[in-house]
PDB file of C-alpha atoms in Angstrom:
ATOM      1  CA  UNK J 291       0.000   0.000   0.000  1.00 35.00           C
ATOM      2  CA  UNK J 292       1.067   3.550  -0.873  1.00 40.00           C
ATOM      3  CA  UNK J 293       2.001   6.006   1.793  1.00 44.00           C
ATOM      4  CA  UNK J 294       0.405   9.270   1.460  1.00 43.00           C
ATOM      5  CA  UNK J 295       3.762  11.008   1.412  1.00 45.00           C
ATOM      6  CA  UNK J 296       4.959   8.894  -2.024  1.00 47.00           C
ATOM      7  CA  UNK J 297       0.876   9.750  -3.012  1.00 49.00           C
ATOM      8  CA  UNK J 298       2.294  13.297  -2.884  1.00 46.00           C
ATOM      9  CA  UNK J 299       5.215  13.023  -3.913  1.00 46.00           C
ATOM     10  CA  UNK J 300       3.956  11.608  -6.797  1.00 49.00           C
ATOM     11  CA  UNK J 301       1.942  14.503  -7.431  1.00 51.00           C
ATOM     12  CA  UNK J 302       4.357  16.913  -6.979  1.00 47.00           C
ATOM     13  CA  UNK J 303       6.714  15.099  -9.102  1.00 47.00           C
ATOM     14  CA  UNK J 304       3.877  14.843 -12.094  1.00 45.00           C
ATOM     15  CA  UNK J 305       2.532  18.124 -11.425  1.00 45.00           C
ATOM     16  CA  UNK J 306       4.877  20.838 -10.095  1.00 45.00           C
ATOM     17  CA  UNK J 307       4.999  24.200 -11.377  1.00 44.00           C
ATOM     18  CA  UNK J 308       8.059  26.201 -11.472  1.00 46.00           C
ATOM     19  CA  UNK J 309       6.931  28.360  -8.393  1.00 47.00           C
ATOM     20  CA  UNK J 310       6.562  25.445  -5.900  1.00 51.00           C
ATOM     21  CA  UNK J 311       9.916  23.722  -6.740  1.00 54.00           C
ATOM     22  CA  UNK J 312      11.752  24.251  -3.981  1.00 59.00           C
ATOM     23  CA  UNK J 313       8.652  23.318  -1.554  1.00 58.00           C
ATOM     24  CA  UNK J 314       8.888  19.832  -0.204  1.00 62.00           C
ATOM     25  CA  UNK J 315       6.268  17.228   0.151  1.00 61.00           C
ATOM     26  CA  UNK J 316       5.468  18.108   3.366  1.00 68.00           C
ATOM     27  CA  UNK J 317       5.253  22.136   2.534  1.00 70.00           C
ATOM     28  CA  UNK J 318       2.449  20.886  -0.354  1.00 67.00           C
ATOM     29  CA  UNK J 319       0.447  18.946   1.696  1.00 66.00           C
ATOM     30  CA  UNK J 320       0.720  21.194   4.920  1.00 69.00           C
ATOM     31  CA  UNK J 321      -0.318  24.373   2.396  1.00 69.00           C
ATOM     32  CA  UNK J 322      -3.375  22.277   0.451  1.00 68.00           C
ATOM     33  CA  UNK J 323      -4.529  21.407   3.788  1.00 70.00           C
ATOM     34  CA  UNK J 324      -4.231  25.324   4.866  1.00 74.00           C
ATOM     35  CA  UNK J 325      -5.743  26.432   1.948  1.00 71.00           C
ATOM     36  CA  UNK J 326      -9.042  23.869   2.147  1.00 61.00           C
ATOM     37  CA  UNK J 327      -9.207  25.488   5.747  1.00 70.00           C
ATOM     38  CA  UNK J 328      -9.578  28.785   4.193  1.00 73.00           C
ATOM     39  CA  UNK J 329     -11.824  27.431   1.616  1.00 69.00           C
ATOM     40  CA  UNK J 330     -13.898  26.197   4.311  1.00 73.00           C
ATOM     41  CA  UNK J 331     -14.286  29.521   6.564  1.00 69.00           C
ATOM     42  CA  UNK J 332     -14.791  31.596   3.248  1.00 68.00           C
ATOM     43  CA  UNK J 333     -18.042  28.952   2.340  1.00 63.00           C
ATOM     44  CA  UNK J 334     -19.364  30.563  -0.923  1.00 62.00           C
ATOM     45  CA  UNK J 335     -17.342  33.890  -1.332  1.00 73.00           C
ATOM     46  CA  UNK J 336     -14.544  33.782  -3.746  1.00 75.00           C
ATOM     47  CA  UNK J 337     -11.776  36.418  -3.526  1.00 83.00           C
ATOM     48  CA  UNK J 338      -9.859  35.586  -6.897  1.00 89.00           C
ATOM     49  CA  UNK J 339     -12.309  34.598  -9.569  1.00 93.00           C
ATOM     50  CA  UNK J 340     -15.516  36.077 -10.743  1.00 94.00           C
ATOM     51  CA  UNK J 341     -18.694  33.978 -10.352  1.00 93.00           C
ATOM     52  CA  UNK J 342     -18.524  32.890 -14.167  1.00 95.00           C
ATOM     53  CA  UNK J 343     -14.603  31.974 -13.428  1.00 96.00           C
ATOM     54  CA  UNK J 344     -15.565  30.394 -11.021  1.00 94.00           C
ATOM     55  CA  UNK J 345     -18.159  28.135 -12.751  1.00 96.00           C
ATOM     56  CA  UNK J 346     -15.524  27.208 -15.554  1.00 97.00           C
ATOM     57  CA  UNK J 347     -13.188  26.364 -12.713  1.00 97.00           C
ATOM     58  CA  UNK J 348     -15.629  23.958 -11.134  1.00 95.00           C
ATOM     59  CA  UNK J 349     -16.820  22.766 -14.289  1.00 97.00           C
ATOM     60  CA  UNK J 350     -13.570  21.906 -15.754  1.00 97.00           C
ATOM     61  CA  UNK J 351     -12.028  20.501 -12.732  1.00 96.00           C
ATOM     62  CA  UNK J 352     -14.709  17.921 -12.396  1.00 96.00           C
ATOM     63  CA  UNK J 353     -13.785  17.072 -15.751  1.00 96.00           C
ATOM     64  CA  UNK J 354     -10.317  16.278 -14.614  1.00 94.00           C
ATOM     65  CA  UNK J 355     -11.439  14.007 -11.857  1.00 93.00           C
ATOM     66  CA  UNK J 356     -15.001  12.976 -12.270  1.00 93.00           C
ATOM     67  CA  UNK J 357     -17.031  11.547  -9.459  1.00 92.00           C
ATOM     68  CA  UNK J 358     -17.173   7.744 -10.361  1.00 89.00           C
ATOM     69  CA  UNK J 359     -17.271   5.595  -7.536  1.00 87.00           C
ATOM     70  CA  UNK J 360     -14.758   7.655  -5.378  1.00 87.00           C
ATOM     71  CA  UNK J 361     -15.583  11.708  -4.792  1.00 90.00           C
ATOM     72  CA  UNK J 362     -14.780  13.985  -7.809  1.00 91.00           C
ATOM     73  CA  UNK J 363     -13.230  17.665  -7.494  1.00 92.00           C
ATOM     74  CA  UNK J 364     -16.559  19.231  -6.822  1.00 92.00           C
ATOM     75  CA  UNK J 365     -17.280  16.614  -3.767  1.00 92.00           C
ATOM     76  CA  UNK J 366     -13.475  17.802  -2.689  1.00 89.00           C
ATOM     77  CA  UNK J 367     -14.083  21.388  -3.071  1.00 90.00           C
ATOM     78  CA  UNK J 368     -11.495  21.640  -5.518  1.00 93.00           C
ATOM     79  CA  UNK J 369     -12.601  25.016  -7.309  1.00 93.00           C
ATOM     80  CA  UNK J 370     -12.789  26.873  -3.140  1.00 90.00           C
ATOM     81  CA  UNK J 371      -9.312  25.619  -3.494  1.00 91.00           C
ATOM     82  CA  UNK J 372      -8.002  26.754  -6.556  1.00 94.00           C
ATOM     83  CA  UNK J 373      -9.336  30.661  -5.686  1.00 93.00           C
ATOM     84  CA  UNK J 374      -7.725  30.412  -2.603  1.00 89.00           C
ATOM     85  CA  UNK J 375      -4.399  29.209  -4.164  1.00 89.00           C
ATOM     86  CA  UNK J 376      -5.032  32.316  -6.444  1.00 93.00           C
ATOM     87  CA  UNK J 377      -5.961  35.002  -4.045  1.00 90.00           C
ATOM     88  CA  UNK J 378      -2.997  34.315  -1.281  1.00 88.00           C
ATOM     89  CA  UNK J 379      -0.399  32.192  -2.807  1.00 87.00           C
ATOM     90  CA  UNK J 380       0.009  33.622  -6.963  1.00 90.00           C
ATOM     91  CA  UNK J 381       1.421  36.306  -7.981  1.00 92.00           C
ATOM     92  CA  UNK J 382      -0.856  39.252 -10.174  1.00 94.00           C
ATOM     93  CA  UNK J 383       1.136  38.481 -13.198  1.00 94.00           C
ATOM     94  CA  UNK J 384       0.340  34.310 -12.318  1.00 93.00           C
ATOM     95  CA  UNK J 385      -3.437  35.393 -11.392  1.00 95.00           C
ATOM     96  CA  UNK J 386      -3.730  37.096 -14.880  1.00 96.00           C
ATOM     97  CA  UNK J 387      -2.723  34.312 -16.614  1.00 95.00           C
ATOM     98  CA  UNK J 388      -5.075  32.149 -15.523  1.00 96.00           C
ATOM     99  CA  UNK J 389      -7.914  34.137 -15.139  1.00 97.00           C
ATOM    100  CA  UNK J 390      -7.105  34.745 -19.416  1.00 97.00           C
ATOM    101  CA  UNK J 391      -6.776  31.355 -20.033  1.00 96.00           C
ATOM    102  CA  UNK J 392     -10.421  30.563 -18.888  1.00 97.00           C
ATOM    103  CA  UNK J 393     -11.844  33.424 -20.812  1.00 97.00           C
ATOM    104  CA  UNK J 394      -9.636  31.870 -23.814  1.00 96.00           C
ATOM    105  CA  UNK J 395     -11.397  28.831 -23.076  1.00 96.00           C
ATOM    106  CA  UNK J 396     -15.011  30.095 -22.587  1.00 95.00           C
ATOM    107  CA  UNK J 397     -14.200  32.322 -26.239  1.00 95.00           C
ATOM    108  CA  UNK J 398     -13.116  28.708 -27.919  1.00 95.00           C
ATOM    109  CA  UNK J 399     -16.321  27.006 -26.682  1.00 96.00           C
ATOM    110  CA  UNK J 400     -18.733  29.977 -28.094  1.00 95.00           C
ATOM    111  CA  UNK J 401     -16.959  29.593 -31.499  1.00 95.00           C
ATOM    112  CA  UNK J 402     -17.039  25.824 -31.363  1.00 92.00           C
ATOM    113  CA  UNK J 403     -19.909  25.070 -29.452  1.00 93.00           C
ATOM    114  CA  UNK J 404     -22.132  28.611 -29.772  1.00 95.00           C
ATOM    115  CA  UNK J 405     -22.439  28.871 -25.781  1.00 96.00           C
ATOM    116  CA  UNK J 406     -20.123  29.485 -22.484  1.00 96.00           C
ATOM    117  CA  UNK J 407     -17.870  26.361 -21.591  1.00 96.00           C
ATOM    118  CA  UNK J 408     -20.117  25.995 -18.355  1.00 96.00           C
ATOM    119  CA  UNK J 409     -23.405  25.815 -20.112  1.00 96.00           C
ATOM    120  CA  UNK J 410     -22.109  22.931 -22.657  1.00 97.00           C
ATOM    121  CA  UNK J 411     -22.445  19.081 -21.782  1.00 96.00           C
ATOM    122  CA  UNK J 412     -19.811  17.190 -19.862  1.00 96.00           C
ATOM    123  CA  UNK J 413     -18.701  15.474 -23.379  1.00 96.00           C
ATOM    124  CA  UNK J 414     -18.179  18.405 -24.686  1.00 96.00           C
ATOM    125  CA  UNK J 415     -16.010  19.901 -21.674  1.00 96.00           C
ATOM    126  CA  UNK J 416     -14.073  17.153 -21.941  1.00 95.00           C
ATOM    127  CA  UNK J 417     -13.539  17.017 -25.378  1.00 95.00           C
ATOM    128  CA  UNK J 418     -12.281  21.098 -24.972  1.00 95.00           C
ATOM    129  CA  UNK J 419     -10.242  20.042 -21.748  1.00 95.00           C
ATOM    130  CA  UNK J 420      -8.467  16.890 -23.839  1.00 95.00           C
ATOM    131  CA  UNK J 421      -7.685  19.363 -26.599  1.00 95.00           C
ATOM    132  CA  UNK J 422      -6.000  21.654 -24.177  1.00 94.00           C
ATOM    133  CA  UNK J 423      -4.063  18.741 -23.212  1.00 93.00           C
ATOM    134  CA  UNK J 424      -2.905  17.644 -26.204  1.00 93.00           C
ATOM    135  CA  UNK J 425      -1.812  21.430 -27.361  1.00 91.00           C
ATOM    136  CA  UNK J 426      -0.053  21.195 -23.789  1.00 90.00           C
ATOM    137  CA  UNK J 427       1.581  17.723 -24.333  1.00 90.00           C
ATOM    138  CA  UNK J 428       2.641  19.095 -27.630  1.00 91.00           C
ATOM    139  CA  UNK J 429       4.274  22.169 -26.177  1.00 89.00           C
ATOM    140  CA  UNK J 430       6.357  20.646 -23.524  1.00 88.00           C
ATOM    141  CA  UNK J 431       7.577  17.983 -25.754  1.00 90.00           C
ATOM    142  CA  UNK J 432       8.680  20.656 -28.248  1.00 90.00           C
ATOM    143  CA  UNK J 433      10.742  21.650 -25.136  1.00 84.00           C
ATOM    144  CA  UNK J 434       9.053  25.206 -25.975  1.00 75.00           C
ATOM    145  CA  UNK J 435      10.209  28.126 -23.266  1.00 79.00           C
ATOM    146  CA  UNK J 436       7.176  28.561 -20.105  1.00 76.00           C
ATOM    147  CA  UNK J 437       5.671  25.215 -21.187  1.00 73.00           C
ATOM    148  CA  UNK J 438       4.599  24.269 -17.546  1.00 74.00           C
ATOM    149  CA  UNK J 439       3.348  28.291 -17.760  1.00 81.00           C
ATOM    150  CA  UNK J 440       0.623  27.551 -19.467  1.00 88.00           C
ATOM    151  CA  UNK J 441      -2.627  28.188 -17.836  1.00 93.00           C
ATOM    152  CA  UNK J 442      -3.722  24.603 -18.691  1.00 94.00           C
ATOM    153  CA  UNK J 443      -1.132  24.012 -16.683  1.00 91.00           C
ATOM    154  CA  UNK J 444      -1.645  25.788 -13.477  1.00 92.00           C
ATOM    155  CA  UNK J 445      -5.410  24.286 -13.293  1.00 95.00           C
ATOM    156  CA  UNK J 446      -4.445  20.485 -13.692  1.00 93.00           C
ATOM    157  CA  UNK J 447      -1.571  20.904 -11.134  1.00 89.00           C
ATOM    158  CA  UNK J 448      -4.208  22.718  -8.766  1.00 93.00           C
ATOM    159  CA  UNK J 449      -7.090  20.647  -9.314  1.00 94.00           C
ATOM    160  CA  UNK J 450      -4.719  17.661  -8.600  1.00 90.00           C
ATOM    161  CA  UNK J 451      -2.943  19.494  -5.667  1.00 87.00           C
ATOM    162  CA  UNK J 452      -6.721  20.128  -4.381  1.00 89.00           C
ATOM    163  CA  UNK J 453      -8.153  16.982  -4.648  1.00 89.00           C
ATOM    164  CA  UNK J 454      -5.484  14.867  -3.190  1.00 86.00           C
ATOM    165  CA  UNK J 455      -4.892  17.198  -0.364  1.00 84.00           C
ATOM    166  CA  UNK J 456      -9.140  17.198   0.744  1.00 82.00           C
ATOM    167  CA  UNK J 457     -10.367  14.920   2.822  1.00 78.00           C
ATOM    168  CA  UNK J 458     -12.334  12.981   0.422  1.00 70.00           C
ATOM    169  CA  UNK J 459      -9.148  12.863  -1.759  1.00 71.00           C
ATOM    170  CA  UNK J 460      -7.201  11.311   1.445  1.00 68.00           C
ATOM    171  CA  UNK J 461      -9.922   9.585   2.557  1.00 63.00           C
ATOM    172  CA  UNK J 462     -11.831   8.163   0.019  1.00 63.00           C
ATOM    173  CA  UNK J 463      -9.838   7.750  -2.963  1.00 64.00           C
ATOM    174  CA  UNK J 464      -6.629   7.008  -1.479  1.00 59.00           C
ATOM    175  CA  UNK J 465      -8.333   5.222   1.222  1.00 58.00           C
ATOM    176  CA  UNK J 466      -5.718   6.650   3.690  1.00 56.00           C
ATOM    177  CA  UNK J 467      -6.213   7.116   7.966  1.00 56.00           C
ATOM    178  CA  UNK J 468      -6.073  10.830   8.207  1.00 49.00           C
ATOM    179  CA  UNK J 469      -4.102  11.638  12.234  1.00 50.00           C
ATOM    180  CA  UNK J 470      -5.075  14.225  13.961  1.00 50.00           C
ATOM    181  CA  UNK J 471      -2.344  16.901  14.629  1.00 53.00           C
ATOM    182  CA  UNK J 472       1.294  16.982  13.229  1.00 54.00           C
ATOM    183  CA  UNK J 473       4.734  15.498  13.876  1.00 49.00           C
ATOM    184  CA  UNK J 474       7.283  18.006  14.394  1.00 52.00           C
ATOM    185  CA  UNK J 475      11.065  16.476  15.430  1.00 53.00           C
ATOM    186  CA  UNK J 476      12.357  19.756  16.240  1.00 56.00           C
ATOM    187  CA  UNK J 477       9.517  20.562  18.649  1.00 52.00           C
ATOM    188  CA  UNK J 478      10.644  22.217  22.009  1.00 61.00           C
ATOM    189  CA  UNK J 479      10.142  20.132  24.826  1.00 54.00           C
TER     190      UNK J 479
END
């Protein structure tokens, strides 16, 4: 059985962005788990995105992990998340980018599909979000200059960091004993 420090590893290895490289495993999960407790005291305000950001955020990241028989990112809260990641841990410049890309998206699915990305079916988000990921793939394996920069980018390493940092991430899909507290070696005595 996995521990959940090579689960996260693992994700940080697949996922990192440039800014969290010098974090360590314990700094990601000790943050994600911050950053759902801010999530949960802010309950339905958001701070970074608009409400229709926010809707292609929740939209698209339950794309990315779909509720099958384990939670998906909307059961884990993964969009509160993501706008807290964006309101106290990125940059304005980082912020920007992002909030562009999901009007880039929303602008692709009007000329493809005539209507906002979060009014169109699932199969049809998907489709848009596997497209993304192919021009992605594409772009890092063309070694191109800010690949990982990519706003694509940003929301599949959040709405991973997210999910397997909730509770129903840790709990349910990992299937891991979450402990109360924290071990700290260097503790004072």
């Amino acid at each position: 059985m996995t521990s959940r420090r090579d689960t996260v590893r693992a994700l940080a290895s697949i996922a990192a962005l440039p800014f969290f490289g010098t974090v360590g495993v314990e700094e990601l999960v000790e943050i994600g788990r911050r950053a759902h407790e801010l999530a949960e005291l802010r309950q339905s305000r958001t701070r970074a995105l608009t409400a229709a950001e926010y809707a292609i955020v929740s939209r698209a990241a339950e794309r990315i992990i779909p509720r099958t028989a384990t939670p998906g990112a909307t059961d884990a809260r993964v969009a509160d998340f993501i706008d807290v990641m964006l309101a106290d841990w990125y940059d304005a410049a980082d912020r920007e980018r992002f909030k562009t890309g999901l009007h880039e998206l929303d602008g692709r699915t009007q000329n493809l599909a005539g209507q906002i990305f979060a009014k169109t079916s699932e199969r049809q988000q998907t489709e848009l979000l596997e497209t993304l990921d192919r021009e992605l793939h594409i772009r890092r394996q063309s070694r191109q200059p800010g690949a990982d920069d990519h706003w694509f980018a940003m929301l599949k390493h959040l709405t991973i960091w997210g999910y397997y940092t909730s509770r129903p991430g840790i709990v349910e899909e990992l299937r891991l004993e979450l402990m109360p507290g924290r071990y700290d070696g260097n503790a004072r005595y």
